Coordinates of N, CA and C and ligand atoms in Angstrom, one line a residue:
X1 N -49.9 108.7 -6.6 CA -48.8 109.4 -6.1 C -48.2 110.3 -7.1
X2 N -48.0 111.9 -6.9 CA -47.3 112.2 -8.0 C -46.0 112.9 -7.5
X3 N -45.0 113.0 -8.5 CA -43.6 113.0 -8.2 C -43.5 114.7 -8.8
X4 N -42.5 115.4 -8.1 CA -42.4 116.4 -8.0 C -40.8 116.4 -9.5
X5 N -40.9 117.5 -9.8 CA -40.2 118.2 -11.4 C -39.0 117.8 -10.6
X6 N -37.9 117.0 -11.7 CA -36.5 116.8 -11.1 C -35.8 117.5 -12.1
X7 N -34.4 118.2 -11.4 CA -33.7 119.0 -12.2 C -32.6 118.9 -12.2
X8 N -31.5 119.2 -13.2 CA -30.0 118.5 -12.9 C -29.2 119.1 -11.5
X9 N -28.5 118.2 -11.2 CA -27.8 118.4 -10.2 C -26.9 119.5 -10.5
X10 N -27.1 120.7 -10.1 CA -26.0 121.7 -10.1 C -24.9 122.1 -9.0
X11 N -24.2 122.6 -9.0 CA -23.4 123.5 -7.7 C -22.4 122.4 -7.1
X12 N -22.4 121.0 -7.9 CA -21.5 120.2 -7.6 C -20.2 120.0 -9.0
X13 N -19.3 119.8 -7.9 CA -18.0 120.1 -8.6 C -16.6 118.8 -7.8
X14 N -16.6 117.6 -9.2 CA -15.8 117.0 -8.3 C -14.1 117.6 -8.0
X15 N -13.8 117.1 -7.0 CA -12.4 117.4 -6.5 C -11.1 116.5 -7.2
X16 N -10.1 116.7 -7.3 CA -8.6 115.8 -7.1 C -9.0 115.2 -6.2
X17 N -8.4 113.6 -5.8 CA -8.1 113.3 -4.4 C -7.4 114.2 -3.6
X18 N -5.7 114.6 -4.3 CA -5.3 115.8 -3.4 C -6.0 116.9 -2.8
X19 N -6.9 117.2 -3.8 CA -8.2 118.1 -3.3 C -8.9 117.8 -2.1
X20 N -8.8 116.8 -1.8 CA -9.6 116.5 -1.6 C -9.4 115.9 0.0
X21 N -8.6 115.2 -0.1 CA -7.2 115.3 1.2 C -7.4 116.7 2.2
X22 N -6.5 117.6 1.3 CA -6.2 119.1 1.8 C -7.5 119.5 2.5
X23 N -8.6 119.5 1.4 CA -9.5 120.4 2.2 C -10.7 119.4 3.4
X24 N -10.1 118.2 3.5 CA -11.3 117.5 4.3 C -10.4 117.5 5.9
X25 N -9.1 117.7 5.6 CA -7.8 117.9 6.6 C -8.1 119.3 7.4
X26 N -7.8 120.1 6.2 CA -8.0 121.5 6.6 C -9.3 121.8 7.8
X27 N -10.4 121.4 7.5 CA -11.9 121.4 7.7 C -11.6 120.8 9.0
X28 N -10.7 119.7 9.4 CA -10.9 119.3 10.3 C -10.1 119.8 11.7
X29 N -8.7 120.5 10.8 CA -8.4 121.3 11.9 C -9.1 122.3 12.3
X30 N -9.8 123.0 11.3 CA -11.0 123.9 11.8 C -11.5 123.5 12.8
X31 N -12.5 122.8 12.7 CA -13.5 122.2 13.8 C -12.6 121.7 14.8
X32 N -11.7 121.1 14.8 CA -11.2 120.5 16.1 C -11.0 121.8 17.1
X33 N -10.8 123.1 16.4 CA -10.4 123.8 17.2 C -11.7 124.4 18.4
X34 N -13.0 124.3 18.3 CA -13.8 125.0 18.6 C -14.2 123.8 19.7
X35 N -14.7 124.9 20.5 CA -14.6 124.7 22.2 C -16.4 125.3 22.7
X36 N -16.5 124.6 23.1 CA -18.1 125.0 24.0 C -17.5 125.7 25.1
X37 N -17.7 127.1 24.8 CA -17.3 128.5 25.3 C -18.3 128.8 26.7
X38 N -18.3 129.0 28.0 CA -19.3 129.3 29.0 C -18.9 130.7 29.3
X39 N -17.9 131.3 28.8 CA -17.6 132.6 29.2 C -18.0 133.7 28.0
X40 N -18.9 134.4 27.7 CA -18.9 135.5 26.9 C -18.7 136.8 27.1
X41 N -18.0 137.2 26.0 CA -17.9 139.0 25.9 C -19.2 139.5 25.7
X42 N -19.4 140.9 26.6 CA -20.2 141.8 26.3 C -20.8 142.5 24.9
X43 N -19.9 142.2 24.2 CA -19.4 143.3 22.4 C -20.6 142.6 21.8
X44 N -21.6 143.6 20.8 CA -22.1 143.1 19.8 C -21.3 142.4 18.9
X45 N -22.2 141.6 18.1 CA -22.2 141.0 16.8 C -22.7 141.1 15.5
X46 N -22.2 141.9 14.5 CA -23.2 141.6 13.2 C -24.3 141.1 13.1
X47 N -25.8 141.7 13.2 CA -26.5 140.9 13.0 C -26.7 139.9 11.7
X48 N -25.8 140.5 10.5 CA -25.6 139.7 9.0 C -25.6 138.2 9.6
X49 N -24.0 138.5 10.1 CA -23.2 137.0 10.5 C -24.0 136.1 11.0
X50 N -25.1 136.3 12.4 CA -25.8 135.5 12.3 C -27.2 135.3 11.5
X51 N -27.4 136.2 10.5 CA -28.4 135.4 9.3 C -27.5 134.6 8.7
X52 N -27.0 134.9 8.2 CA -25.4 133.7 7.5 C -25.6 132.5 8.0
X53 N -25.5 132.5 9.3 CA -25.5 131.3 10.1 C -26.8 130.6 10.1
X54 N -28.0 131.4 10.1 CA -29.1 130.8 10.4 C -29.2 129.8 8.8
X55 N -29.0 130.8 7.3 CA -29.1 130.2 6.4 C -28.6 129.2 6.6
X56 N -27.5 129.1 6.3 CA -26.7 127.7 6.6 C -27.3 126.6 7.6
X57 N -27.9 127.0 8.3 CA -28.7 125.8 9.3 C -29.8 125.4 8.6
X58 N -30.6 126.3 7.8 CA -31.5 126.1 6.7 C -31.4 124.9 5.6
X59 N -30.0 125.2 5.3 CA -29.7 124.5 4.2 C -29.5 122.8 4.7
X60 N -29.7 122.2 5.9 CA -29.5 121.1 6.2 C -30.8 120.1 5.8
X61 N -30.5 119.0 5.4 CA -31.3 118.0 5.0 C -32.7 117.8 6.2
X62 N -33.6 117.3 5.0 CA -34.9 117.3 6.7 C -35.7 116.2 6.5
X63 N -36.5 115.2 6.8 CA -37.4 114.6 6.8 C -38.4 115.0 5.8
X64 N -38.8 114.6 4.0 CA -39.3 114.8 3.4 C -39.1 116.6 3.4
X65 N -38.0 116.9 3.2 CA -38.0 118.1 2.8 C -39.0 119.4 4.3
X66 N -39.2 118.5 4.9 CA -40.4 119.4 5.6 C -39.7 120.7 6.4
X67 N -38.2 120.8 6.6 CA -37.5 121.8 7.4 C -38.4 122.0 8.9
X68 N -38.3 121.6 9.5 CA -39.4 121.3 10.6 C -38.8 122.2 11.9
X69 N -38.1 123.5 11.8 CA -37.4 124.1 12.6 C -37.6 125.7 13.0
X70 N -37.7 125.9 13.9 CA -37.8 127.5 14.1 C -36.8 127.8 14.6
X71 N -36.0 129.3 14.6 CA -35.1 129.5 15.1 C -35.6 131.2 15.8
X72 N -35.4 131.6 17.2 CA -36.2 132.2 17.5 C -34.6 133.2 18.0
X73 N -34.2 134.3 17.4 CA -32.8 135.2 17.9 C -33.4 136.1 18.9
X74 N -32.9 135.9 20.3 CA -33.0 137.1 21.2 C -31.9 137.8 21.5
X75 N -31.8 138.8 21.0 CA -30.9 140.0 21.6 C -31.4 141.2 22.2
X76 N -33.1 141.2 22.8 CA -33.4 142.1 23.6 C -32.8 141.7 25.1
X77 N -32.2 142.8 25.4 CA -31.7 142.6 27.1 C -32.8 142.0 28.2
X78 N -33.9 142.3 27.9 CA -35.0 142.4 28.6 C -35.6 140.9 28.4
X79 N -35.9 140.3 27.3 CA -36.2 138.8 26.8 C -35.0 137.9 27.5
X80 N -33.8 138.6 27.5 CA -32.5 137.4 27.6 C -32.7 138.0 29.6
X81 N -32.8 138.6 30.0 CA -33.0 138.3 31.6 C -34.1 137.5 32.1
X82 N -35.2 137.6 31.2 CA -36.5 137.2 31.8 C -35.9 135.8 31.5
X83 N -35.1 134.9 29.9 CA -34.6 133.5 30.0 C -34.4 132.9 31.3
X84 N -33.1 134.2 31.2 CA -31.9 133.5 32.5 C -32.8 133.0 33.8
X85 N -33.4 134.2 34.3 CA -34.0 134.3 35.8 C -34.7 132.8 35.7
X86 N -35.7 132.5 34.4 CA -36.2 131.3 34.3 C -35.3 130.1 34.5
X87 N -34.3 129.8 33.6 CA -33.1 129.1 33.2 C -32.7 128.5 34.8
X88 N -32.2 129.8 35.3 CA -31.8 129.8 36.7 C -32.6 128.6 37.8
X89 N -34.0 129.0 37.7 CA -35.0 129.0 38.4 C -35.0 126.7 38.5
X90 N -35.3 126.8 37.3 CA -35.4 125.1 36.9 C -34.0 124.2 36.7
X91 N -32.9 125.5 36.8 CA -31.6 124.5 36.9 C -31.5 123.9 38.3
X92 N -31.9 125.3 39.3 CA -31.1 125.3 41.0 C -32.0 124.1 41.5
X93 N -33.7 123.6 40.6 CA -34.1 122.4 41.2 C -33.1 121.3 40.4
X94 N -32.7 121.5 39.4 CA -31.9 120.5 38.5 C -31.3 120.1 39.2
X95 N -29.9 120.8 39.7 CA -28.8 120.7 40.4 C -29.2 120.1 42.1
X96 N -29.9 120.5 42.9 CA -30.3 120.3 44.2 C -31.2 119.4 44.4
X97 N -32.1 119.1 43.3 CA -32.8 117.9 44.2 C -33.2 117.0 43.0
X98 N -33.4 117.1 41.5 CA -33.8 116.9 40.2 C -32.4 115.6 40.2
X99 N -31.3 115.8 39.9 CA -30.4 115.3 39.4 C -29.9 114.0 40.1
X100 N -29.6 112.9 39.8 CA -29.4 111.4 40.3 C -27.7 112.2 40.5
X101 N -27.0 111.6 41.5 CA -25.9 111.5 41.7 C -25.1 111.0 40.0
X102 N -25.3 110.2 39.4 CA -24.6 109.7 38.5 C -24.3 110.8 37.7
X103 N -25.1 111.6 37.3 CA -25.6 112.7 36.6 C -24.0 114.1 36.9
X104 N -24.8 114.0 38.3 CA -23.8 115.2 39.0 C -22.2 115.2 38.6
X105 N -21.9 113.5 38.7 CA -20.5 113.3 38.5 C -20.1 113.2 37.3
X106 N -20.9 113.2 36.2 CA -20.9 113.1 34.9 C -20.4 114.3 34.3
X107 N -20.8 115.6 35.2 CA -21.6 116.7 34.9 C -19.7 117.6 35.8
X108 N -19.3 116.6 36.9 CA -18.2 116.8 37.3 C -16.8 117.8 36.5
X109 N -16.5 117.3 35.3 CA -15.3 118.0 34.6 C -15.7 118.7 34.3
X110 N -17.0 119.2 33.8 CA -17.5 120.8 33.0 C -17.7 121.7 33.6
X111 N -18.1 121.5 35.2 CA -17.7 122.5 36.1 C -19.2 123.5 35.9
X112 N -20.1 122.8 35.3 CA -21.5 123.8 35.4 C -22.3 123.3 36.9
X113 N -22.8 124.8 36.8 CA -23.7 124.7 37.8 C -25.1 125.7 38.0
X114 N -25.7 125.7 38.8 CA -27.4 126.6 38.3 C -27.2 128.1 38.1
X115 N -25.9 128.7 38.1 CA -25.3 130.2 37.7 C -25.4 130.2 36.1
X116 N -25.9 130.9 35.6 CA -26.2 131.5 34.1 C -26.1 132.4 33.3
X117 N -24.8 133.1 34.0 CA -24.8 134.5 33.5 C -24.6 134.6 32.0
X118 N -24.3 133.3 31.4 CA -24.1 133.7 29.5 C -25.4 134.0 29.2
X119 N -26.4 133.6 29.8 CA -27.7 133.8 29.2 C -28.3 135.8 28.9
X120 N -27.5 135.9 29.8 CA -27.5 137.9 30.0 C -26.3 138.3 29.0
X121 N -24.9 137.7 29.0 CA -23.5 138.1 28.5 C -23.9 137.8 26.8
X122 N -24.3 136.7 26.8 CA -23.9 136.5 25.4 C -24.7 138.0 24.7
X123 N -24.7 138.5 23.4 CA -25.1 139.1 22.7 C -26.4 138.9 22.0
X124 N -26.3 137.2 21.7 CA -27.3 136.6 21.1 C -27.5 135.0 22.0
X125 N -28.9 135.0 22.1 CA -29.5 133.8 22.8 C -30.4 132.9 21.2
X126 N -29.8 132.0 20.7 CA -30.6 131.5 19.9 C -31.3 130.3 20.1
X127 N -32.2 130.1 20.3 CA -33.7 129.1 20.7 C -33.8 128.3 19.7
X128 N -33.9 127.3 19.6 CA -34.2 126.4 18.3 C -35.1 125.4 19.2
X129 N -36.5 125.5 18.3 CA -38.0 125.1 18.3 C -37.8 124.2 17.2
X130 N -38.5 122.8 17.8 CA -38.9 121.9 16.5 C -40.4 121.7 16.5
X131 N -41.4 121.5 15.1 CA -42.3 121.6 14.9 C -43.1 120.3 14.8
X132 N -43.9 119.9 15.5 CA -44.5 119.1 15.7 C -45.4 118.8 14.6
X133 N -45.8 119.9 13.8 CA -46.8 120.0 12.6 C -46.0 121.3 11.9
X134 N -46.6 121.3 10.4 CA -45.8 122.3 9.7 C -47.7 122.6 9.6
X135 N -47.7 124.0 9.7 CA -49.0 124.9 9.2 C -48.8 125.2 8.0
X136 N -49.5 125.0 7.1 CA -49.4 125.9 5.5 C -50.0 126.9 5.7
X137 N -49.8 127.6 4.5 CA -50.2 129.8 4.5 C -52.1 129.3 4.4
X138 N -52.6 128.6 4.2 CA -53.8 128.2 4.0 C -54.5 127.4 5.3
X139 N -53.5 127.3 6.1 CA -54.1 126.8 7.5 C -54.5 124.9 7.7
X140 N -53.2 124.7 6.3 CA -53.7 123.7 6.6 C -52.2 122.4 7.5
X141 N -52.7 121.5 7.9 CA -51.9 120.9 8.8 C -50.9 120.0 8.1
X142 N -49.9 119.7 7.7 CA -48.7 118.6 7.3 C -48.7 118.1 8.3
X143 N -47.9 116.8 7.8 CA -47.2 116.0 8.7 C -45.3 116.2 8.8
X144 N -44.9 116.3 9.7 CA -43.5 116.2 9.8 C -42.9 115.2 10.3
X145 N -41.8 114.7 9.6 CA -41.4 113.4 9.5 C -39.4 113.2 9.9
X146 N -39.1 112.5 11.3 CA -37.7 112.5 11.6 C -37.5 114.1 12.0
X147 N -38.3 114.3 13.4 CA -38.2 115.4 13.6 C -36.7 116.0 14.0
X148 N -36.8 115.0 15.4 CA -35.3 115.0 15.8 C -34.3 115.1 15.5
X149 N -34.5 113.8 14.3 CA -33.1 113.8 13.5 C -32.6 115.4 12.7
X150 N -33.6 115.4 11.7 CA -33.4 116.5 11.4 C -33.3 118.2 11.7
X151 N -33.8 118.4 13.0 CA -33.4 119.6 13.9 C -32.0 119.7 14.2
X152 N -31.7 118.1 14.5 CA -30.7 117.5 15.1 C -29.4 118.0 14.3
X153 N -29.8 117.9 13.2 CA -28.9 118.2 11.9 C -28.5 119.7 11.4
X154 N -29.7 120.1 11.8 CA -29.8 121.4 11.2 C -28.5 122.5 12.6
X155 N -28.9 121.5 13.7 CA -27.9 122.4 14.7 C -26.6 122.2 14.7
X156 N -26.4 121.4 14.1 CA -24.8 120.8 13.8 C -24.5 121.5 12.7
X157 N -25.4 122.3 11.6 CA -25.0 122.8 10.4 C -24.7 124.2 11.2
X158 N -25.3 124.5 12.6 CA -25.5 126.1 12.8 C -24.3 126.6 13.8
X159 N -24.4 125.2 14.4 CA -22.9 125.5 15.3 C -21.2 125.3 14.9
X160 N -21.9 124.6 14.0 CA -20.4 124.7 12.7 C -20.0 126.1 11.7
X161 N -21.0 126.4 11.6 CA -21.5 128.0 10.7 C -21.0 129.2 11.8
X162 N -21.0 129.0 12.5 CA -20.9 130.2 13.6 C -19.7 129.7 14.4
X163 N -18.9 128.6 14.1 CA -17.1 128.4 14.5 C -16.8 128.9 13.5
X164 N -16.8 128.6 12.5 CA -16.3 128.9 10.9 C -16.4 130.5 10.5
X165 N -17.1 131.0 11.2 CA -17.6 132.8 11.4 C -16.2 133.3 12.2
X166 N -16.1 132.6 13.3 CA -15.4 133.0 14.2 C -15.7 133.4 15.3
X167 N -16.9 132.7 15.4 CA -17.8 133.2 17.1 C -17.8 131.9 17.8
X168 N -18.3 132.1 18.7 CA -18.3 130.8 20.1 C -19.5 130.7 20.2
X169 N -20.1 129.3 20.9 CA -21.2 128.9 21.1 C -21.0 127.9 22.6
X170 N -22.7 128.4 22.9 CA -22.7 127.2 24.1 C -24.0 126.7 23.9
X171 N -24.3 125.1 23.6 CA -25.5 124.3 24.4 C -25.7 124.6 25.0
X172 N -27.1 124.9 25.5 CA -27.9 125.1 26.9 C -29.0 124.5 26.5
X173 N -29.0 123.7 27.8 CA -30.7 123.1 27.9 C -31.4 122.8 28.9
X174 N -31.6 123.9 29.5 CA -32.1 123.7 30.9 C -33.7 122.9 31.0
X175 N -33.4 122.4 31.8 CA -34.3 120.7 31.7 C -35.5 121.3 33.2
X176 N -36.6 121.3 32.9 CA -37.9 121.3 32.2 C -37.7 122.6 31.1
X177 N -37.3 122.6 29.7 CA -37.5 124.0 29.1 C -38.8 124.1 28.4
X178 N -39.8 123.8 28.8 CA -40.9 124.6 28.3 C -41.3 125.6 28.8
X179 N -40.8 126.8 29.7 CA -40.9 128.1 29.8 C -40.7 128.7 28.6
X180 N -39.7 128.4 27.6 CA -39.3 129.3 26.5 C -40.2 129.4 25.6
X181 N -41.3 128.3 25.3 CA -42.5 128.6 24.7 C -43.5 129.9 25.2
X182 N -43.5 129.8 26.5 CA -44.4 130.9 26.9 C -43.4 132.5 27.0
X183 N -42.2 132.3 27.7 CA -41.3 133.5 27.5 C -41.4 134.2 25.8
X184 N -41.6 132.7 25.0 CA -41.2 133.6 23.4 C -42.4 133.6 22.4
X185 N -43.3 133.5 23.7 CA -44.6 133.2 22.7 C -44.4 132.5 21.6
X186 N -44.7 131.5 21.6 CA -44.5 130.5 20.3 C -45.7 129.3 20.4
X187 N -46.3 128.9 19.5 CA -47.7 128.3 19.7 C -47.4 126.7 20.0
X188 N -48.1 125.7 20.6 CA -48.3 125.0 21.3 C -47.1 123.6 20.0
X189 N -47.4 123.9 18.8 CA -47.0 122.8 18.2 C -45.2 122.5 18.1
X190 N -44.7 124.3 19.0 CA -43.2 124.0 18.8 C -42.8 123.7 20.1
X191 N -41.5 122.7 20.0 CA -41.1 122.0 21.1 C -40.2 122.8 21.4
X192 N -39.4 123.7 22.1 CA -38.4 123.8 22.3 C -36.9 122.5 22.5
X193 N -35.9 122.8 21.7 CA -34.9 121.8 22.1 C -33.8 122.2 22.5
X194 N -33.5 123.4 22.4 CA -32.2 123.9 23.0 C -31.8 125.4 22.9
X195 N -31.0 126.2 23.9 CA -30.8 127.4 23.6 C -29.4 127.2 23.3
X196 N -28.6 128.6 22.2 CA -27.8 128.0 21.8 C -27.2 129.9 21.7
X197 N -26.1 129.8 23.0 CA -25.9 130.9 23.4 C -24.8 131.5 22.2
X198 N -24.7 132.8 21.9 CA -23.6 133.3 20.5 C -23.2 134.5 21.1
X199 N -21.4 134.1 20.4 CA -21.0 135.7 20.6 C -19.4 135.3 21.0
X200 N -18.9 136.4 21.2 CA -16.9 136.1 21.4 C -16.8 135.6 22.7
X201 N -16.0 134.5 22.8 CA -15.6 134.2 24.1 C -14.8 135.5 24.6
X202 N -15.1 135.4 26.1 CA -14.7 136.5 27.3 C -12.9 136.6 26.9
X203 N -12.1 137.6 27.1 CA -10.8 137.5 27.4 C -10.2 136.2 27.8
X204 N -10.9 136.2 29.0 CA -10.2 135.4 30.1 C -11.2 134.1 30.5
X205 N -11.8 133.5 29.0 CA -12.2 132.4 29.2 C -11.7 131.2 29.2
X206 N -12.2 130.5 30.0 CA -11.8 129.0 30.6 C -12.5 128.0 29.8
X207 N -12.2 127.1 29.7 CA -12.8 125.6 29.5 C -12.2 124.4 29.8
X208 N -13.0 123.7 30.3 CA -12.6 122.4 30.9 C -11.2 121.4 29.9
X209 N -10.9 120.9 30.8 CA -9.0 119.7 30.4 C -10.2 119.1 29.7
X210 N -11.1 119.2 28.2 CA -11.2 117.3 28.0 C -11.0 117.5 26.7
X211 N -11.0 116.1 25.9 CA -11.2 115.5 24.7 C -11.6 114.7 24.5
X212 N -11.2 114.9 23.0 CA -12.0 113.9 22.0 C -11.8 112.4 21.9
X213 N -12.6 111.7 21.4 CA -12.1 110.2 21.3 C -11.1 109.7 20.1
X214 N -10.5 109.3 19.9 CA -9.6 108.8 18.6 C -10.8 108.4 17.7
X215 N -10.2 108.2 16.6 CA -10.9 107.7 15.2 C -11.1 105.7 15.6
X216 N -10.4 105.4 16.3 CA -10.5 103.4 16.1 C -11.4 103.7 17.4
X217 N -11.7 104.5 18.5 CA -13.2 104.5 19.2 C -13.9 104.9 18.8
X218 N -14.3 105.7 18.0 CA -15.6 106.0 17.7 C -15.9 105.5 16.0
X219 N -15.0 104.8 15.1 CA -15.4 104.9 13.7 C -14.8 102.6 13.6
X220 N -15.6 102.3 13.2 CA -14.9 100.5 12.4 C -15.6 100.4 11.4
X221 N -14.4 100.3 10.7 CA -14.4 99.9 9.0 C -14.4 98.4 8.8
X222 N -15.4 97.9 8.2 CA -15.9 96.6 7.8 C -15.2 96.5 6.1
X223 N -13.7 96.5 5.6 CA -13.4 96.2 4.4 C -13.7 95.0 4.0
Ligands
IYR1 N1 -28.8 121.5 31.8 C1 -27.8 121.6 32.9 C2 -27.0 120.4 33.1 C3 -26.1 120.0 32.0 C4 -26.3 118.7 31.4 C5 -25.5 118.2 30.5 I1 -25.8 116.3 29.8 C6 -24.3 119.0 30.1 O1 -23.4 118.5 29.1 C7 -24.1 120.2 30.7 C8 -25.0 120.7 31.6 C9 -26.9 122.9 32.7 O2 -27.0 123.4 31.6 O3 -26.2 123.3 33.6

């Protein structure tokens, strides 16, 4: 087995406690503020902002280093209709005959249903593919390891990247989505796992009465 060149840990800088307080507080009033937006504005976006964002999704931890993720940005009008019509197509079985009752009422407070107009509104439609195999420039096959998890990770780095921008995001996952492989041409080994709609919430956007769980439901400290 041979071990790869280790180098000092740079770019780390410890904090005060006070420091440390403030800015893990701060951070959190941030994020508390951001809402899974179903209403988008028409208005372009920087396309910088979201390379910004994508980097920062980059930079998340992976399964042996493998980064095992594609991130596919559609902002052609013509790509993001052909989605929707699709989207549409496999929600209205979703919703009408696909879905267990339990589901529906689950699905109750968010108020969605097989209508998809963010898929056209947003600005940016971002697809995130995970890779079942990494290809080298040489053709040759890796293995990828903790796919999930680490896609999993990488989108929580991307959706926090793009609150912190100042833009809105929506989950979407319309269930069968393996159209988006064929819609985005992308080869057999990427899974699609989610579209991840970008861009300013509408004026006059709505979002559902809910919240979050307290800290003593979802966190126990074993001192
Ligand atoms: N994919 C459907 C249904 C849906 C499922 C869950 I779980 C949600 O949190 C929201 C929606 C849709 O996008 O409408």
């Amino acid at each position: 087995m041979s071990h790869g060149k280790l180098i000092p840990l740079s770019g780390y800088k410890e904090l005060s406690n006070e420091e440390m307080k403030s800015r893990s507080d701060d951070f959190y009033q941030l994020m508390r503020r951001r809402r899974t937006v179903r209403d988008f504005a028409n208005r372009p976006v920087p396309r910088e902002i979201i390379e910004r964002c994508l980097l920062t999704a980059g930079t998340a931890p992976s399964g042996a280093n493998m980064q095992p993720w594609q991130f596919v940005v559609v902002s052609s009008p013509e790509i993001k209709a052909k989605i929707r019509q699709a989207a549409e197509e496999v929600e209205r079985e979703f919703y009408e005959n696909k879905a267990p009752d339990y589901w529906l009422d689950a699905l109750g407070p968010l108020g969605t249903d097989e209508s998809k107009p963010h898929l056209e509104e947003a600005p940016y439609l971002i697809v995130i593919f995970s890779k079942q195999h990494t290809v080298t420039e040489d053709g040759k096959r890796l293995h990828n390891y903790y796919i999930s998890e680490s896609v999993g990770i990488a989108l929580g780095f991307l959706i926090t990247a793009i609150h912190n921008a100042g833009l809105a995001s929506l989950t979407h996952t319309p269930k069968p989505m393996s159209f988006l492989r064929e819609v985005l041409g992308r080869p057999k080994h990427e899974t699609p796992v989610l579209i991840l709609a970008v861009g300013y919430p509408a004026k006059d956007a709505q979002v559902p009465e809910i919240s979050k769980k307290q800290l003593d439901e979802i966190a126990t400290f074993l001192d």
